[in-house]
Amino acid sequence: MAAAEADGSQRQIEEIEALSSIYGDEWCVIDEDNRIFCIKISDNLEKPKWTLCLQVILPPEYPDTAPPIYQLNAPWLSGQDRVNLGNSLEEIYVQNIGESILYLWVEKIREVLIEKSQLLESGPAIKKTTEEEDVDYEDDYFFDHQSKNTVKTLDFVITENQSDVEELPPIKHGDPITDRRSTFQAHLAPVVFPKQVKMVLSKLYENKKIANATHNIYAYRIYCEDRQTFLQDSEDDGETAAGGRLLHLMQILNVRNVLVVVSRWYGGILLGPDRFKHINNCARNILVEENYTGSPEESSKLGKNKRVRKDNKKKSEHYT
């Protein structure tokens, strides 16, 4: 066992040295002792249009019996693009179990970026922004709503007695939290049917800045009085375990009939565990602000009574 671990460690060292030599300044050591590294990948070294940061943690079992733990960070990467790229990396691992695969991963990501650049060359001009511009949204989060991004699908079964729930619940937006150029912002809506969850998410994703967030983590809890049980679910959107943590917070606070979405715009600097602290703090703050943290009876009442009125034009509830 010890010999196998020593062999795996030596293979990691050799792979790291090779990657550092190949990629130079693009390769970054985050924590050498814990084998945490990051590489900046772009479609073109001289004039990049698309850039992505691949963060990897190499467990002791890699490459013999376990894959690297990875995170993909890019302001434009969300939804189906993230799923497709993750599937490609996992397919490479399955096809090369026991082998060093980081070089294959990096070049696959570069290939995807090049294809993306080539596909859009004949389309509208792409506005290139800096990392600071990508996260400098505090004063103008909601000025642009003409997004054509595909809405993330929720496969809910809607029963007939829910079909009359057609009005969009009011959406509230919390104060942003910014740390090391990453920005986090919570959005909240009262929901009493799963269909309303779908409606709120669709409305949020109409906003380009929200749709293009690095992660849109969400969780919801709906209390079914007839069964005296909760209908609840969560979504990580690429931020491993973040949705489950958010749902756990909502369970601890005993909130009901509410959906919370936390958007994160990655600013290029890794935050480590602090990112989970900011996600939960954003969520807790807006739940407290909107009075969802009282007694179960009060929370239930809030969730049921907060419906959209057509004459309600408050900026905090609807994009303007």
PDB file of C-alpha atoms in Angstrom:
ATOM      1  CA  MET A   1       0.000   0.000   0.000  1.00  0.00           C
ATOM      2  CA  ALA A   2       2.765   2.425   1.008  1.00  0.00           C
ATOM      3  CA  ALA A   3       4.734   1.533  -2.102  1.00  0.00           C
ATOM      4  CA  ALA A   4       1.690   2.234  -4.283  1.00  0.00           C
ATOM      5  CA  GLU A   5       1.159   5.631  -2.641  1.00  0.00           C
ATOM      6  CA  ALA A   6       4.842   6.475  -3.085  1.00  0.00           C
ATOM      7  CA  ASP A   7       4.623   5.537  -6.762  1.00  0.00           C
ATOM      8  CA  GLY A   8       1.489   7.670  -7.182  1.00  0.00           C
ATOM      9  CA  SER A   9       3.183  10.607  -5.462  1.00  0.00           C
ATOM     10  CA  GLN A  10       6.222  10.315  -7.731  1.00  0.00           C
ATOM     11  CA  ARG A  11       4.013  10.203 -10.820  1.00  0.00           C
ATOM     12  CA  GLN A  12       2.224  13.339  -9.625  1.00  0.00           C
ATOM     13  CA  ILE A  13       5.529  15.142  -9.154  1.00  0.00           C
ATOM     14  CA  GLU A  14       6.655  14.170 -12.642  1.00  0.00           C
ATOM     15  CA  GLU A  15       3.353  15.292 -14.170  1.00  0.00           C
ATOM     16  CA  ILE A  16       3.429  18.631 -12.315  1.00  0.00           C
ATOM     17  CA  GLU A  17       6.992  19.310 -13.459  1.00  0.00           C
ATOM     18  CA  ALA A  18       6.062  18.495 -17.042  1.00  0.00           C
ATOM     19  CA  LEU A  19       2.965  20.729 -17.008  1.00  0.00           C
ATOM     20  CA  SER A  20       4.900  23.582 -15.428  1.00  0.00           C
ATOM     21  CA  SER A  21       7.496  23.285 -18.161  1.00  0.00           C
ATOM     22  CA  ILE A  22       4.911  23.108 -20.960  1.00  0.00           C
ATOM     23  CA  TYR A  23       2.579  25.898 -19.838  1.00  0.00           C
ATOM     24  CA  GLY A  24       4.946  28.267 -18.029  1.00  0.00           C
ATOM     25  CA  ASP A  25       3.154  31.283 -16.566  1.00  0.00           C
ATOM     26  CA  GLU A  26      -0.253  29.749 -17.337  1.00  0.00           C
ATOM     27  CA  TRP A  27       0.439  27.111 -14.650  1.00  0.00           C
ATOM     28  CA  CYS A  28      -0.077  28.320 -11.073  1.00  0.00           C
ATOM     29  CA  VAL A  29       0.665  26.562  -7.778  1.00  0.00           C
ATOM     30  CA  ILE A  30      -2.073  27.357  -5.247  1.00  0.00           C
ATOM     31  CA  ASP A  31      -1.035  24.998  -2.436  1.00  0.00           C
ATOM     32  CA  GLU A  32       1.849  22.635  -3.152  1.00  0.00           C
ATOM     33  CA  ASP A  33       1.487  20.629   0.081  1.00  0.00           C
ATOM     34  CA  ASN A  34      -2.164  19.848  -0.639  1.00  0.00           C
ATOM     35  CA  ARG A  35      -1.574  19.461  -4.382  1.00  0.00           C
ATOM     36  CA  ILE A  36      -3.851  22.317  -5.481  1.00  0.00           C
ATOM     37  CA  PHE A  37      -3.065  23.888  -8.849  1.00  0.00           C
ATOM     38  CA  CYS A  38      -4.682  26.177 -11.373  1.00  0.00           C
ATOM     39  CA  ILE A  39      -4.072  26.683 -15.071  1.00  0.00           C
ATOM     40  CA  LYS A  40      -5.361  29.511 -17.228  1.00  0.00           C
ATOM     41  CA  ILE A  41      -6.476  28.215 -20.624  1.00  0.00           C
ATOM     42  CA  SER A  42      -7.399  30.374 -23.621  1.00  0.00           C
ATOM     43  CA  ASP A  43      -8.290  29.928 -27.278  1.00  0.00           C
ATOM     44  CA  ASN A  44      -5.399  32.144 -28.410  1.00  0.00           C
ATOM     45  CA  LEU A  45      -2.291  33.088 -26.439  1.00  0.00           C
ATOM     46  CA  GLU A  46      -1.768  36.435 -28.209  1.00  0.00           C
ATOM     47  CA  LYS A  47      -5.359  37.683 -28.577  1.00  0.00           C
ATOM     48  CA  PRO A  48      -7.606  35.525 -26.371  1.00  0.00           C
ATOM     49  CA  LYS A  49     -11.353  35.809 -26.829  1.00  0.00           C
ATOM     50  CA  TRP A  50     -12.322  32.971 -24.486  1.00  0.00           C
ATOM     51  CA  THR A  51     -10.495  32.116 -21.273  1.00  0.00           C
ATOM     52  CA  LEU A  52     -11.151  29.534 -18.557  1.00  0.00           C
ATOM     53  CA  CYS A  53      -9.374  28.674 -15.308  1.00  0.00           C
ATOM     54  CA  LEU A  54      -9.114  24.984 -14.442  1.00  0.00           C
ATOM     55  CA  GLN A  55      -8.478  24.374 -10.734  1.00  0.00           C
ATOM     56  CA  VAL A  56      -7.448  20.849  -9.745  1.00  0.00           C
ATOM     57  CA  ILE A  57      -6.769  19.034  -6.508  1.00  0.00           C
ATOM     58  CA  LEU A  58      -4.733  15.843  -6.857  1.00  0.00           C
ATOM     59  CA  PRO A  59      -5.796  13.265  -4.251  1.00  0.00           C
ATOM     60  CA  PRO A  60      -3.209  10.712  -3.056  1.00  0.00           C
ATOM     61  CA  GLU A  61      -4.949   8.008  -5.120  1.00  0.00           C
ATOM     62  CA  TYR A  62      -4.434   9.904  -8.405  1.00  0.00           C
ATOM     63  CA  PRO A  63      -3.619   8.751 -11.017  1.00  0.00           C
ATOM     64  CA  ASP A  64      -3.865   5.078 -10.014  1.00  0.00           C
ATOM     65  CA  THR A  65      -7.444   4.746  -8.780  1.00  0.00           C
ATOM     66  CA  ALA A  66      -9.002   8.215  -8.506  1.00  0.00           C
ATOM     67  CA  PRO A  67      -9.472  11.222 -10.809  1.00  0.00           C
ATOM     68  CA  PRO A  68      -8.393  14.781 -10.014  1.00  0.00           C
ATOM     69  CA  ILE A  69     -10.964  16.902  -8.206  1.00  0.00           C
ATOM     70  CA  TYR A  70     -11.631  19.835 -10.498  1.00  0.00           C
ATOM     71  CA  GLN A  71     -13.469  23.135 -10.772  1.00  0.00           C
ATOM     72  CA  LEU A  72     -14.094  25.113 -13.956  1.00  0.00           C
ATOM     73  CA  ASN A  73     -14.139  28.893 -13.527  1.00  0.00           C
ATOM     74  CA  ALA A  74     -15.153  31.373 -16.233  1.00  0.00           C
ATOM     75  CA  PRO A  75     -17.675  34.247 -16.200  1.00  0.00           C
ATOM     76  CA  TRP A  76     -19.300  32.958 -19.393  1.00  0.00           C
ATOM     77  CA  LEU A  77     -19.486  29.284 -18.387  1.00  0.00           C
ATOM     78  CA  SER A  78     -22.894  28.181 -17.145  1.00  0.00           C
ATOM     79  CA  GLY A  79     -25.765  25.845 -17.887  1.00  0.00           C
ATOM     80  CA  GLN A  80     -25.336  23.391 -20.740  1.00  0.00           C
ATOM     81  CA  ASP A  81     -21.810  24.581 -21.650  1.00  0.00           C
ATOM     82  CA  ARG A  82     -20.608  23.588 -18.165  1.00  0.00           C
ATOM     83  CA  VAL A  83     -22.382  20.215 -18.313  1.00  0.00           C
ATOM     84  CA  ASN A  84     -20.974  19.386 -21.752  1.00  0.00           C
ATOM     85  CA  LEU A  85     -17.428  20.308 -20.799  1.00  0.00           C
ATOM     86  CA  GLY A  86     -17.621  18.366 -17.529  1.00  0.00           C
ATOM     87  CA  ASN A  87     -18.883  15.314 -19.408  1.00  0.00           C
ATOM     88  CA  SER A  88     -15.961  15.566 -21.835  1.00  0.00           C
ATOM     89  CA  LEU A  89     -13.410  15.654 -19.000  1.00  0.00           C
ATOM     90  CA  GLU A  90     -15.015  12.710 -17.239  1.00  0.00           C
ATOM     91  CA  GLU A  91     -15.043  10.731 -20.486  1.00  0.00           C
ATOM     92  CA  ILE A  92     -11.301  11.353 -20.877  1.00  0.00           C
ATOM     93  CA  TYR A  93     -10.719  10.040 -17.346  1.00  0.00           C
ATOM     94  CA  VAL A  94     -12.780   6.897 -17.955  1.00  0.00           C
ATOM     95  CA  GLN A  95     -10.854   6.198 -21.153  1.00  0.00           C
ATOM     96  CA  ASN A  96      -7.498   6.649 -19.390  1.00  0.00           C
ATOM     97  CA  ILE A  97      -7.981   5.235 -15.874  1.00  0.00           C
ATOM     98  CA  GLY A  98      -4.640   4.849 -14.134  1.00  0.00           C
ATOM     99  CA  GLU A  99      -2.917   7.351 -16.427  1.00  0.00           C
ATOM    100  CA  SER A 100      -1.923  10.988 -15.940  1.00  0.00           C
ATOM    101  CA  ILE A 101      -4.646  13.008 -17.669  1.00  0.00           C
ATOM    102  CA  LEU A 102      -4.178  16.689 -16.815  1.00  0.00           C
ATOM    103  CA  TYR A 103      -2.488  17.464 -20.130  1.00  0.00           C
ATOM    104  CA  LEU A 104      -5.382  15.780 -21.978  1.00  0.00           C
ATOM    105  CA  TRP A 105      -7.873  17.818 -19.927  1.00  0.00           C
ATOM    106  CA  VAL A 106      -6.120  21.114 -20.634  1.00  0.00           C
ATOM    107  CA  GLU A 107      -5.918  20.487 -24.347  1.00  0.00           C
ATOM    108  CA  LYS A 108      -9.554  19.339 -24.503  1.00  0.00           C
ATOM    109  CA  ILE A 109     -10.633  22.581 -22.836  1.00  0.00           C
ATOM    110  CA  ARG A 110      -8.448  24.563 -25.259  1.00  0.00           C
ATOM    111  CA  GLU A 111     -10.040  22.686 -28.162  1.00  0.00           C
ATOM    112  CA  VAL A 112     -13.523  23.626 -26.889  1.00  0.00           C
ATOM    113  CA  LEU A 113     -12.505  27.289 -26.542  1.00  0.00           C
ATOM    114  CA  ILE A 114     -11.078  27.354 -30.063  1.00  0.00           C
ATOM    115  CA  GLU A 115     -14.257  25.787 -31.469  1.00  0.00           C
ATOM    116  CA  LYS A 116     -16.354  28.327 -29.575  1.00  0.00           C
ATOM    117  CA  SER A 117     -14.279  31.180 -30.972  1.00  0.00           C
ATOM    118  CA  GLN A 118     -14.494  29.872 -34.528  1.00  0.00           C
ATOM    119  CA  LEU A 119     -18.261  29.352 -34.333  1.00  0.00           C
ATOM    120  CA  LEU A 120     -18.816  32.937 -33.277  1.00  0.00           C
ATOM    121  CA  GLU A 121     -16.372  34.590 -35.672  1.00  0.00           C
ATOM    122  CA  SER A 122     -19.114  35.193 -38.210  1.00  0.00           C
ATOM    123  CA  GLY A 123     -21.632  36.258 -35.563  1.00  0.00           C
ATOM    124  CA  PRO A 124     -22.007  39.449 -33.528  1.00  0.00           C
ATOM    125  CA  ALA A 125     -18.838  40.980 -32.145  1.00  0.00           C
ATOM    126  CA  ILE A 126     -17.926  39.693 -28.720  1.00  0.00           C
ATOM    127  CA  LYS A 127     -17.294  42.344 -26.109  1.00  0.00           C
ATOM    128  CA  LYS A 128     -14.120  41.454 -24.260  1.00  0.00           C
ATOM    129  CA  THR A 129     -14.230  42.461 -20.605  1.00  0.00           C
ATOM    130  CA  THR A 130     -11.698  42.392 -17.841  1.00  0.00           C
ATOM    131  CA  GLU A 131     -12.151  40.397 -14.667  1.00  0.00           C
ATOM    132  CA  GLU A 132     -12.909  43.626 -12.822  1.00  0.00           C
ATOM    133  CA  GLU A 133     -15.646  44.504 -15.311  1.00  0.00           C
ATOM    134  CA  ASP A 134     -17.088  41.005 -15.086  1.00  0.00           C
ATOM    135  CA  VAL A 135     -17.788  41.443 -11.372  1.00  0.00           C
ATOM    136  CA  ASP A 136     -18.383  45.199 -11.172  1.00  0.00           C
ATOM    137  CA  TYR A 137     -22.157  44.856 -11.155  1.00  0.00           C
ATOM    138  CA  GLU A 138     -23.135  46.418  -7.853  1.00  0.00           C
ATOM    139  CA  ASP A 139     -24.766  49.474  -9.430  1.00  0.00           C
ATOM    140  CA  ASP A 140     -26.249  47.915 -12.569  1.00  0.00           C
ATOM    141  CA  TYR A 141     -27.164  44.285 -11.972  1.00  0.00           C
ATOM    142  CA  PHE A 142     -30.528  44.472 -13.657  1.00  0.00           C
ATOM    143  CA  PHE A 143     -30.338  46.874 -16.587  1.00  0.00           C
ATOM    144  CA  ASP A 144     -30.303  44.302 -19.390  1.00  0.00           C
ATOM    145  CA  HIS A 145     -32.947  41.611 -19.767  1.00  0.00           C
ATOM    146  CA  GLN A 146     -32.820  40.566 -23.432  1.00  0.00           C
ATOM    147  CA  SER A 147     -30.952  37.289 -22.854  1.00  0.00           C
ATOM    148  CA  LYS A 148     -31.489  34.356 -25.204  1.00  0.00           C
ATOM    149  CA  ASN A 149     -29.801  31.848 -22.914  1.00  0.00           C
ATOM    150  CA  THR A 150     -31.463  28.483 -22.605  1.00  0.00           C
ATOM    151  CA  VAL A 151     -33.353  28.161 -19.342  1.00  0.00           C
ATOM    152  CA  LYS A 152     -32.153  25.342 -17.124  1.00  0.00           C
ATOM    153  CA  THR A 153     -34.878  22.730 -17.141  1.00  0.00           C
ATOM    154  CA  LEU A 154     -36.706  21.523 -14.065  1.00  0.00           C
ATOM    155  CA  ASP A 155     -38.686  18.372 -14.721  1.00  0.00           C
ATOM    156  CA  PHE A 156     -41.584  18.949 -12.388  1.00  0.00           C
ATOM    157  CA  VAL A 157     -44.860  17.048 -12.594  1.00  0.00           C
ATOM    158  CA  ILE A 158     -47.572  19.697 -12.366  1.00  0.00           C
ATOM    159  CA  THR A 159     -50.937  18.408 -11.229  1.00  0.00           C
ATOM    160  CA  GLU A 160     -54.211  19.891 -12.442  1.00  0.00           C
ATOM    161  CA  ASN A 161     -54.938  21.765  -9.243  1.00  0.00           C
ATOM    162  CA  GLN A 162     -51.694  23.718  -9.748  1.00  0.00           C
ATOM    163  CA  SER A 163     -52.420  24.807 -13.301  1.00  0.00           C
ATOM    164  CA  ASP A 164     -54.031  28.067 -12.198  1.00  0.00           C
ATOM    165  CA  VAL A 165     -50.775  29.332 -10.684  1.00  0.00           C
ATOM    166  CA  GLU A 166     -49.802  31.471 -13.666  1.00  0.00           C
ATOM    167  CA  GLU A 167     -48.654  34.740 -12.100  1.00  0.00           C
ATOM    168  CA  LEU A 168     -44.981  35.327 -11.507  1.00  0.00           C
ATOM    169  CA  PRO A 169     -44.178  35.599  -7.774  1.00  0.00           C
ATOM    170  CA  PRO A 170     -42.407  38.822  -6.737  1.00  0.00           C
ATOM    171  CA  ILE A 171     -38.617  38.536  -6.810  1.00  0.00           C
ATOM    172  CA  LYS A 172     -36.440  40.277  -4.233  1.00  0.00           C
ATOM    173  CA  HIS A 173     -32.705  40.917  -4.626  1.00  0.00           C
ATOM    174  CA  GLY A 174     -30.298  41.057  -1.710  1.00  0.00           C
ATOM    175  CA  ASP A 175     -27.254  43.268  -1.232  1.00  0.00           C
ATOM    176  CA  PRO A 176     -24.166  41.946  -3.062  1.00  0.00           C
ATOM    177  CA  ILE A 177     -21.144  40.673  -1.143  1.00  0.00           C
ATOM    178  CA  THR A 178     -17.773  41.174  -2.853  1.00  0.00           C
ATOM    179  CA  ASP A 179     -14.572  39.447  -1.781  1.00  0.00           C
ATOM    180  CA  ARG A 180     -11.349  39.381  -3.805  1.00  0.00           C
ATOM    181  CA  ARG A 181     -13.197  40.386  -6.978  1.00  0.00           C
ATOM    182  CA  SER A 182     -15.802  37.631  -6.676  1.00  0.00           C
ATOM    183  CA  THR A 183     -19.342  38.902  -6.176  1.00  0.00           C
ATOM    184  CA  PHE A 184     -22.241  37.047  -4.592  1.00  0.00           C
ATOM    185  CA  GLN A 185     -25.896  38.105  -4.646  1.00  0.00           C
ATOM    186  CA  ALA A 186     -29.028  36.364  -3.388  1.00  0.00           C
ATOM    187  CA  HIS A 187     -32.463  36.450  -5.026  1.00  0.00           C
ATOM    188  CA  LEU A 188     -35.635  35.327  -3.240  1.00  0.00           C
ATOM    189  CA  ALA A 189     -39.223  34.574  -4.239  1.00  0.00           C
ATOM    190  CA  PRO A 190     -42.196  33.108  -2.374  1.00  0.00           C
ATOM    191  CA  VAL A 191     -43.324  29.815  -3.935  1.00  0.00           C
ATOM    192  CA  VAL A 192     -46.145  27.446  -3.055  1.00  0.00           C
ATOM    193  CA  PHE A 193     -46.052  25.245  -6.178  1.00  0.00           C
ATOM    194  CA  PRO A 194     -43.087  23.735  -8.069  1.00  0.00           C
ATOM    195  CA  LYS A 195     -44.289  25.486 -11.210  1.00  0.00           C
ATOM    196  CA  GLN A 196     -43.536  28.813  -9.557  1.00  0.00           C
ATOM    197  CA  VAL A 197     -39.934  27.728  -9.000  1.00  0.00           C
ATOM    198  CA  LYS A 198     -39.637  27.180 -12.733  1.00  0.00           C
ATOM    199  CA  MET A 199     -41.227  30.556 -13.474  1.00  0.00           C
ATOM    200  CA  VAL A 200     -38.908  32.460 -11.136  1.00  0.00           C
ATOM    201  CA  LEU A 201     -35.787  30.782 -12.522  1.00  0.00           C
ATOM    202  CA  SER A 202     -36.916  31.539 -16.067  1.00  0.00           C
ATOM    203  CA  LYS A 203     -37.418  35.184 -15.164  1.00  0.00           C
ATOM    204  CA  LEU A 204     -34.015  35.443 -13.475  1.00  0.00           C
ATOM    205  CA  TYR A 205     -32.239  33.845 -16.440  1.00  0.00           C
ATOM    206  CA  GLU A 206     -33.751  36.482 -18.756  1.00  0.00           C
ATOM    207  CA  ASN A 207     -31.204  38.822 -17.218  1.00  0.00           C
ATOM    208  CA  LYS A 208     -27.874  38.455 -19.013  1.00  0.00           C
ATOM    209  CA  LYS A 209     -25.748  39.141 -15.964  1.00  0.00           C
ATOM    210  CA  ILE A 210     -27.538  36.506 -13.915  1.00  0.00           C
ATOM    211  CA  ALA A 211     -27.648  33.990 -16.771  1.00  0.00           C
ATOM    212  CA  ASN A 212     -23.897  34.445 -17.295  1.00  0.00           C
ATOM    213  CA  ALA A 213     -22.954  34.139 -13.622  1.00  0.00           C
ATOM    214  CA  THR A 214     -20.286  31.541 -12.933  1.00  0.00           C
ATOM    215  CA  HIS A 215     -22.753  29.727 -10.677  1.00  0.00           C
ATOM    216  CA  ASN A 216     -26.465  30.131  -9.940  1.00  0.00           C
ATOM    217  CA  ILE A 217     -26.983  28.002  -6.840  1.00  0.00           C
ATOM    218  CA  TYR A 218     -30.524  27.534  -5.588  1.00  0.00           C
ATOM    219  CA  ALA A 219     -32.700  25.679  -3.111  1.00  0.00           C
ATOM    220  CA  TYR A 220     -36.384  25.740  -2.285  1.00  0.00           C
ATOM    221  CA  ARG A 221     -38.743  24.373   0.349  1.00  0.00           C
ATOM    222  CA  ILE A 222     -42.503  24.068  -0.139  1.00  0.00           C
ATOM    223  CA  TYR A 223     -44.699  22.863   2.716  1.00  0.00           C
ATOM    224  CA  CYS A 224     -47.517  20.502   1.697  1.00  0.00           C
ATOM    225  CA  GLU A 225     -50.162  20.940   4.365  1.00  0.00           C
ATOM    226  CA  ASP A 226     -52.309  18.032   3.229  1.00  0.00           C
ATOM    227  CA  ARG A 227     -49.390  15.632   3.653  1.00  0.00           C
ATOM    228  CA  GLN A 228     -47.646  17.610   6.400  1.00  0.00           C
ATOM    229  CA  THR A 229     -44.334  17.221   4.624  1.00  0.00           C
ATOM    230  CA  PHE A 230     -41.886  19.325   2.612  1.00  0.00           C
ATOM    231  CA  LEU A 231     -41.261  19.294  -1.120  1.00  0.00           C
ATOM    232  CA  GLN A 232     -37.662  20.509  -1.419  1.00  0.00           C
ATOM    233  CA  ASP A 233     -34.696  20.364  -3.761  1.00  0.00           C
ATOM    234  CA  SER A 234     -31.420  22.123  -4.551  1.00  0.00           C
ATOM    235  CA  GLU A 235     -29.006  22.751  -7.427  1.00  0.00           C
ATOM    236  CA  ASP A 236     -25.204  23.210  -7.240  1.00  0.00           C
ATOM    237  CA  ASP A 237     -24.778  24.569 -10.796  1.00  0.00           C
ATOM    238  CA  GLY A 238     -21.162  23.439 -10.818  1.00  0.00           C
ATOM    239  CA  GLU A 239     -20.264  24.574  -7.286  1.00  0.00           C
ATOM    240  CA  THR A 240     -19.973  21.161  -5.654  1.00  0.00           C
ATOM    241  CA  ALA A 241     -22.213  20.717  -2.580  1.00  0.00           C
ATOM    242  CA  ALA A 242     -23.231  24.402  -2.515  1.00  0.00           C
ATOM    243  CA  GLY A 243     -26.898  23.680  -3.229  1.00  0.00           C
ATOM    244  CA  GLY A 244     -27.059  21.050  -0.486  1.00  0.00           C
ATOM    245  CA  ARG A 245     -25.447  23.454   1.978  1.00  0.00           C
ATOM    246  CA  LEU A 246     -27.942  26.147   1.046  1.00  0.00           C
ATOM    247  CA  LEU A 247     -30.864  23.755   1.531  1.00  0.00           C
ATOM    248  CA  HIS A 248     -29.416  22.663   4.880  1.00  0.00           C
ATOM    249  CA  LEU A 249     -29.322  26.320   5.990  1.00  0.00           C
ATOM    250  CA  MET A 250     -32.975  26.711   5.023  1.00  0.00           C
ATOM    251  CA  GLN A 251     -33.834  23.584   7.002  1.00  0.00           C
ATOM    252  CA  ILE A 252     -31.992  24.888  10.075  1.00  0.00           C
ATOM    253  CA  LEU A 253     -33.831  28.217   9.793  1.00  0.00           C
ATOM    254  CA  ASN A 254     -37.086  26.271   9.334  1.00  0.00           C
ATOM    255  CA  VAL A 255     -38.190  28.396   6.372  1.00  0.00           C
ATOM    256  CA  ARG A 256     -40.935  27.287   4.051  1.00  0.00           C
ATOM    257  CA  ASN A 257     -42.631  28.276   0.817  1.00  0.00           C
ATOM    258  CA  VAL A 258     -39.615  30.102  -0.536  1.00  0.00           C
ATOM    259  CA  LEU A 259     -36.973  29.818  -3.264  1.00  0.00           C
ATOM    260  CA  VAL A 260     -33.488  31.272  -2.760  1.00  0.00           C
ATOM    261  CA  VAL A 261     -31.010  31.659  -5.633  1.00  0.00           C
ATOM    262  CA  VAL A 262     -27.437  32.809  -5.017  1.00  0.00           C
ATOM    263  CA  SER A 263     -25.479  34.046  -8.040  1.00  0.00           C
ATOM    264  CA  ARG A 264     -21.699  34.081  -7.980  1.00  0.00           C
ATOM    265  CA  TRP A 265     -19.512  35.942 -10.463  1.00  0.00           C
ATOM    266  CA  TYR A 266     -15.977  34.568 -10.209  1.00  0.00           C
ATOM    267  CA  GLY A 267     -13.286  37.240 -10.196  1.00  0.00           C
ATOM    268  CA  GLY A 268     -10.210  35.155 -10.932  1.00  0.00           C
ATOM    269  CA  ILE A 269      -8.997  34.650  -7.358  1.00  0.00           C
ATOM    270  CA  LEU A 270      -9.771  31.376  -5.584  1.00  0.00           C
ATOM    271  CA  LEU A 271     -11.643  31.875  -2.298  1.00  0.00           C
ATOM    272  CA  GLY A 272     -11.500  28.343  -0.910  1.00  0.00           C
ATOM    273  CA  PRO A 273     -14.070  27.589   1.836  1.00  0.00           C
ATOM    274  CA  ASP A 274     -14.896  31.305   2.124  1.00  0.00           C
ATOM    275  CA  ARG A 275     -17.081  30.994  -0.967  1.00  0.00           C
ATOM    276  CA  PHE A 276     -19.518  28.760   0.932  1.00  0.00           C
ATOM    277  CA  LYS A 277     -19.584  31.250   3.797  1.00  0.00           C
ATOM    278  CA  HIS A 278     -20.536  34.047   1.393  1.00  0.00           C
ATOM    279  CA  ILE A 279     -23.208  31.940  -0.321  1.00  0.00           C
ATOM    280  CA  ASN A 280     -24.875  31.116   2.989  1.00  0.00           C
ATOM    281  CA  ASN A 281     -24.495  34.651   4.354  1.00  0.00           C
ATOM    282  CA  CYS A 282     -26.189  36.090   1.254  1.00  0.00           C
ATOM    283  CA  ALA A 283     -29.032  33.618   1.648  1.00  0.00           C
ATOM    284  CA  ARG A 284     -29.401  34.144   5.398  1.00  0.00           C
ATOM    285  CA  ASN A 285     -29.409  37.944   5.024  1.00  0.00           C
ATOM    286  CA  ILE A 286     -32.215  38.018   2.474  1.00  0.00           C
ATOM    287  CA  LEU A 287     -34.288  35.457   4.411  1.00  0.00           C
ATOM    288  CA  VAL A 288     -33.984  37.588   7.543  1.00  0.00           C
ATOM    289  CA  GLU A 289     -34.685  40.793   5.632  1.00  0.00           C
ATOM    290  CA  GLU A 290     -37.846  39.307   4.117  1.00  0.00           C
ATOM    291  CA  ASN A 291     -39.009  37.906   7.492  1.00  0.00           C
ATOM    292  CA  TYR A 292     -38.831  34.241   6.593  1.00  0.00           C
ATOM    293  CA  THR A 293     -36.936  33.292   9.731  1.00  0.00           C
ATOM    294  CA  GLY A 294     -39.827  33.639  12.180  1.00  0.00           C
ATOM    295  CA  SER A 295     -42.099  30.833  13.382  1.00  0.00           C
ATOM    296  CA  PRO A 296     -43.218  28.124  10.939  1.00  0.00           C
ATOM    297  CA  GLU A 297     -46.727  29.572  11.002  1.00  0.00           C
ATOM    298  CA  GLU A 298     -45.422  33.025  10.065  1.00  0.00           C
ATOM    299  CA  SER A 299     -43.187  31.635   7.329  1.00  0.00           C
ATOM    300  CA  SER A 300     -46.050  29.665   5.846  1.00  0.00           C
ATOM    301  CA  LYS A 301     -48.287  32.720   5.911  1.00  0.00           C
ATOM    302  CA  LEU A 302     -45.641  34.816   4.217  1.00  0.00           C
ATOM    303  CA  GLY A 303     -45.145  32.242   1.497  1.00  0.00           C
ATOM    304  CA  LYS A 304     -48.853  32.025   0.728  1.00  0.00           C
ATOM    305  CA  ASN A 305     -49.664  35.704   0.827  1.00  0.00           C
ATOM    306  CA  LYS A 306     -46.798  37.038  -1.246  1.00  0.00           C
ATOM    307  CA  ARG A 307     -48.402  37.005  -4.692  1.00  0.00           C
ATOM    308  CA  VAL A 308     -47.780  39.372  -7.584  1.00  0.00           C
ATOM    309  CA  ARG A 309     -50.093  42.322  -7.991  1.00  0.00           C
ATOM    310  CA  LYS A 310     -50.240  43.782 -11.483  1.00  0.00           C
ATOM    311  CA  ASP A 311     -50.022  47.309 -10.106  1.00  0.00           C
ATOM    312  CA  ASN A 312     -46.896  46.537  -8.068  1.00  0.00           C
ATOM    313  CA  LYS A 313     -43.943  48.239  -9.788  1.00  0.00           C
ATOM    314  CA  LYS A 314     -41.346  48.135  -7.008  1.00  0.00           C
ATOM    315  CA  LYS A 315     -37.822  47.940  -8.419  1.00  0.00           C
ATOM    316  CA  SER A 316     -36.799  45.344  -5.851  1.00  0.00           C
ATOM    317  CA  GLU A 317     -39.472  42.982  -7.070  1.00  0.00           C
ATOM    318  CA  HIS A 318     -39.282  43.430 -10.851  1.00  0.00           C
ATOM    319  CA  TYR A 319     -36.486  44.340 -13.213  1.00  0.00           C
ATOM    320  CA  THR A 320     -36.699  47.781 -14.685  1.00  0.00           C
TER     321      THR A 320
END
